[in-house]
């Protein structure tokens, strides 16, 4: 049996699951959480949104739900102001678009009808494509975008370019982990050449890793080491962040799912090692 692949993963919430998947592929995982979700406790934007929904002021608007966690947080915050049944009824007066599968079970649980679904790979481009396919009118229309820890400037700009009146609703934001030592250790070990594969599962991970590397005075060493390694990305949004950060073009799985990322990236890494690529 070949020696285990040495894989550094920057996933936080699903770190244990990722480590288990990697163990099945004969890979040793070092999990270095690189972010955490922080709720916005005093969220006046969501309170105002719930009140406007209840008054019928947003009837006919388009609501774009980008993440499952964010959708749940949005509904729960709104339900603290508006009874759940009235909230669900008000949301049925809107056109609801979900980006990818994760908001779907949340909408079903809350009785919210889904009108449009953006397909894989679930980037802002697919959101626009599904709107165009459905011939949804955007000019002069109120569009509410549930953000997901960081802003979605490309989507907002594209909607506004089509004449939409865009409002963004942030229900949580990204922050560094409370304990950054595992992340610092991962950066030091990457710079020292102790990994075969770096695995990123969100765009914000890329930004946080490079920010902490810079704080340690190791950004250039990290970048140099990353240039000699295989980098794996869960999908196009993360790949764009890696490209914008000036890191090497990563490997992407055939579908943006954790299991396929692990299986396909490990297979590819071993093929590259066998051919000297």
mmCIF file of N, CA, C and O in Angstrom, residues 221-257:
data_model
loop_
_atom_site.group_PDB
_atom_site.id
_atom_site.type_symbol
_atom_site.label_atom_id
_atom_site.label_comp_id
_atom_site.label_asym_id
_atom_site.label_seq_id
_atom_site.Cartn_x
_atom_site.Cartn_y
_atom_site.Cartn_z
ATOM 1 N N UNK A 221 6.178 32.529 2.077
ATOM 2 C CA UNK A 221 6.586 31.130 2.230
ATOM 3 C C UNK A 221 5.404 30.195 1.980
ATOM 4 O O UNK A 221 5.547 29.132 1.355
ATOM 5 N N UNK A 222 4.216 30.598 2.455
ATOM 6 C CA UNK A 222 3.018 29.793 2.224
ATOM 7 C C UNK A 222 2.707 29.733 0.734
ATOM 8 O O UNK A 222 2.422 28.656 0.185
ATOM 9 N N UNK A 223 2.757 30.869 0.064
ATOM 10 C CA UNK A 223 2.469 30.903 -1.370
ATOM 11 C C UNK A 223 3.479 30.051 -2.157
ATOM 12 O O UNK A 223 3.097 29.324 -3.089
ATOM 13 N N UNK A 224 4.732 30.149 -1.792
ATOM 14 C CA UNK A 224 5.754 29.363 -2.498
ATOM 15 C C UNK A 224 5.511 27.874 -2.317
ATOM 16 O O UNK A 224 5.598 27.090 -3.278
ATOM 17 N N UNK A 225 5.188 27.474 -1.090
ATOM 18 C CA UNK A 225 4.923 26.059 -0.830
ATOM 19 C C UNK A 225 3.667 25.607 -1.554
ATOM 20 O O UNK A 225 3.621 24.501 -2.130
ATOM 21 N N UNK A 226 2.628 26.446 -1.549
ATOM 22 C CA UNK A 226 1.381 26.095 -2.234
ATOM 23 C C UNK A 226 1.601 25.895 -3.718
ATOM 24 O O UNK A 226 0.931 25.070 -4.357
ATOM 25 N N UNK A 227 2.559 26.633 -4.271
ATOM 26 C CA UNK A 227 2.875 26.482 -5.688
ATOM 27 C C UNK A 227 3.476 25.134 -6.033
ATOM 28 O O UNK A 227 3.465 24.725 -7.201
ATOM 29 N N UNK A 228 3.998 24.444 -5.029
ATOM 30 C CA UNK A 228 4.599 23.119 -5.262
ATOM 31 C C UNK A 228 3.644 21.984 -4.922
ATOM 32 O O UNK A 228 3.958 20.815 -5.138
ATOM 33 N N UNK A 229 2.485 22.324 -4.357
ATOM 34 C CA UNK A 229 1.525 21.320 -3.911
ATOM 35 C C UNK A 229 0.321 21.261 -4.835
ATOM 36 O O UNK A 229 0.098 22.162 -5.652
ATOM 37 N N UNK A 230 -0.472 20.220 -4.673
ATOM 38 C CA UNK A 230 -1.786 20.185 -5.303
ATOM 39 C C UNK A 230 -2.755 20.896 -4.371
ATOM 40 O O UNK A 230 -2.777 20.633 -3.165
ATOM 41 N N UNK A 231 -3.546 21.799 -4.928
ATOM 42 C CA UNK A 231 -4.613 22.458 -4.183
ATOM 43 C C UNK A 231 -5.939 21.944 -4.725
ATOM 44 O O UNK A 231 -6.121 21.843 -5.949
ATOM 45 N N UNK A 232 -6.857 21.601 -3.841
ATOM 46 C CA UNK A 232 -8.180 21.132 -4.239
ATOM 47 C C UNK A 232 -9.228 22.126 -3.776
ATOM 48 O O UNK A 232 -9.170 22.633 -2.655
ATOM 49 N N UNK A 233 -10.191 22.390 -4.643
ATOM 50 C CA UNK A 233 -11.269 23.346 -4.376
ATOM 51 C C UNK A 233 -12.611 22.647 -4.522
ATOM 52 O O UNK A 233 -12.813 21.866 -5.455
ATOM 53 N N UNK A 234 -13.550 22.954 -3.633
ATOM 54 C CA UNK A 234 -14.872 22.331 -3.676
ATOM 55 C C UNK A 234 -15.651 22.703 -4.931
ATOM 56 O O UNK A 234 -16.489 21.932 -5.393
ATOM 57 N N UNK A 235 -15.400 23.899 -5.503
ATOM 58 C CA UNK A 235 -16.168 24.301 -6.666
ATOM 59 C C UNK A 235 -15.808 25.689 -7.159
ATOM 60 O O UNK A 235 -14.861 26.322 -6.665
ATOM 61 N N UNK A 236 -16.542 26.194 -8.160
ATOM 62 C CA UNK A 236 -16.152 27.415 -8.867
ATOM 63 C C UNK A 236 -15.996 28.656 -8.006
ATOM 64 O O UNK A 236 -15.102 29.466 -8.254
ATOM 65 N N UNK A 237 -16.858 28.862 -7.012
ATOM 66 C CA UNK A 237 -16.743 30.065 -6.184
ATOM 67 C C UNK A 237 -15.432 30.070 -5.415
ATOM 68 O O UNK A 237 -14.736 31.095 -5.328
ATOM 69 N N UNK A 238 -15.071 28.917 -4.851
ATOM 70 C CA UNK A 238 -13.801 28.803 -4.137
ATOM 71 C C UNK A 238 -12.631 28.916 -5.108
ATOM 72 O O UNK A 238 -11.606 29.552 -4.799
ATOM 73 N N UNK A 239 -12.772 28.321 -6.284
ATOM 74 C CA UNK A 239 -11.721 28.407 -7.296
ATOM 75 C C UNK A 239 -11.469 29.853 -7.699
ATOM 76 O O UNK A 239 -10.311 30.280 -7.853
ATOM 77 N N UNK A 240 -12.537 30.628 -7.855
ATOM 78 C CA UNK A 240 -12.371 32.047 -8.189
ATOM 79 C C UNK A 240 -11.592 32.783 -7.109
ATOM 80 O O UNK A 240 -10.736 33.620 -7.404
ATOM 81 N N UNK A 241 -11.887 32.480 -5.851
ATOM 82 C CA UNK A 241 -11.170 33.126 -4.748
ATOM 83 C C UNK A 241 -9.687 32.756 -4.771
ATOM 84 O O UNK A 241 -8.826 33.610 -4.524
ATOM 85 N N UNK A 242 -9.386 31.499 -5.052
ATOM 86 C CA UNK A 242 -7.987 31.066 -5.145
ATOM 87 C C UNK A 242 -7.279 31.780 -6.294
ATOM 88 O O UNK A 242 -6.141 32.245 -6.154
ATOM 89 N N UNK A 243 -7.967 31.878 -7.422
ATOM 90 C CA UNK A 243 -7.369 32.540 -8.589
ATOM 91 C C UNK A 243 -7.143 34.022 -8.300
ATOM 92 O O UNK A 243 -6.078 34.569 -8.621
ATOM 93 N N UNK A 244 -8.140 34.676 -7.692
ATOM 94 C CA UNK A 244 -8.005 36.100 -7.367
ATOM 95 C C UNK A 244 -6.877 36.339 -6.372
ATOM 96 O O UNK A 244 -6.243 37.394 -6.386
ATOM 97 N N UNK A 245 -6.625 35.357 -5.503
ATOM 98 C CA UNK A 245 -5.552 35.483 -4.517
ATOM 99 C C UNK A 245 -4.187 35.184 -5.108
ATOM 100 O O UNK A 245 -3.166 35.319 -4.423
ATOM 101 N N UNK A 246 -4.138 34.781 -6.375
ATOM 102 C CA UNK A 246 -2.861 34.501 -7.027
ATOM 103 C C UNK A 246 -2.275 33.146 -6.692
ATOM 104 O O UNK A 246 -1.084 32.907 -6.913
ATOM 105 N N UNK A 247 -3.125 32.225 -6.185
ATOM 106 C CA UNK A 247 -2.663 30.867 -5.897
ATOM 107 C C UNK A 247 -2.846 30.000 -7.133
ATOM 108 O O UNK A 247 -3.609 30.337 -8.043
ATOM 109 N N UNK A 248 -2.158 28.849 -7.201
ATOM 110 C CA UNK A 248 -2.223 28.016 -8.405
ATOM 111 C C UNK A 248 -3.636 27.526 -8.704
ATOM 112 O O UNK A 248 -4.473 27.384 -7.807
ATOM 113 N N UNK A 249 -3.883 27.264 -9.992
ATOM 114 C CA UNK A 249 -5.169 26.712 -10.411
ATOM 115 C C UNK A 249 -5.420 25.398 -9.673
ATOM 116 O O UNK A 249 -4.602 24.488 -9.729
ATOM 117 N N UNK A 250 -6.543 25.289 -8.966
ATOM 118 C CA UNK A 250 -6.776 24.088 -8.162
ATOM 119 C C UNK A 250 -7.456 22.972 -8.947
ATOM 120 O O UNK A 250 -7.983 23.184 -10.046
ATOM 121 N N UNK A 251 -7.448 21.793 -8.346
ATOM 122 C CA UNK A 251 -8.246 20.682 -8.842
ATOM 123 C C UNK A 251 -9.678 20.870 -8.350
ATOM 124 O O UNK A 251 -9.910 21.225 -7.210
ATOM 125 N N UNK A 252 -10.654 20.633 -9.238
ATOM 126 C CA UNK A 252 -12.073 20.681 -8.863
ATOM 127 C C UNK A 252 -12.709 19.327 -9.129
ATOM 128 O O UNK A 252 -12.446 18.717 -10.163
ATOM 129 N N UNK A 253 -13.563 18.839 -8.227
ATOM 130 C CA UNK A 253 -14.248 17.570 -8.479
ATOM 131 C C UNK A 253 -15.334 17.725 -9.542
ATOM 132 O O UNK A 253 -15.700 18.846 -9.914
ATOM 133 N N UNK A 254 -15.849 16.592 -10.011
ATOM 134 C CA UNK A 254 -16.881 16.623 -11.051
ATOM 135 C C UNK A 254 -18.176 17.246 -10.542
ATOM 136 O O UNK A 254 -18.953 17.790 -11.326
ATOM 137 N N UNK A 255 -18.446 17.152 -9.247
ATOM 138 C CA UNK A 255 -19.594 17.808 -8.619
ATOM 139 C C UNK A 255 -19.124 18.424 -7.305
ATOM 140 O O UNK A 255 -18.268 17.848 -6.619
ATOM 141 N N UNK A 256 -19.665 19.597 -6.927
ATOM 142 C CA UNK A 256 -19.198 20.285 -5.708
ATOM 143 C C UNK A 256 -19.757 19.664 -4.439
ATOM 144 O O UNK A 256 -20.504 20.295 -3.692
ATOM 145 N N UNK A 257 -19.383 18.412 -4.182
ATOM 146 C CA UNK A 257 -19.812 17.712 -2.974
ATOM 147 C C UNK A 257 -18.583 17.214 -2.241
ATOM 148 O O UNK A 257 -17.580 16.840 -2.847
#
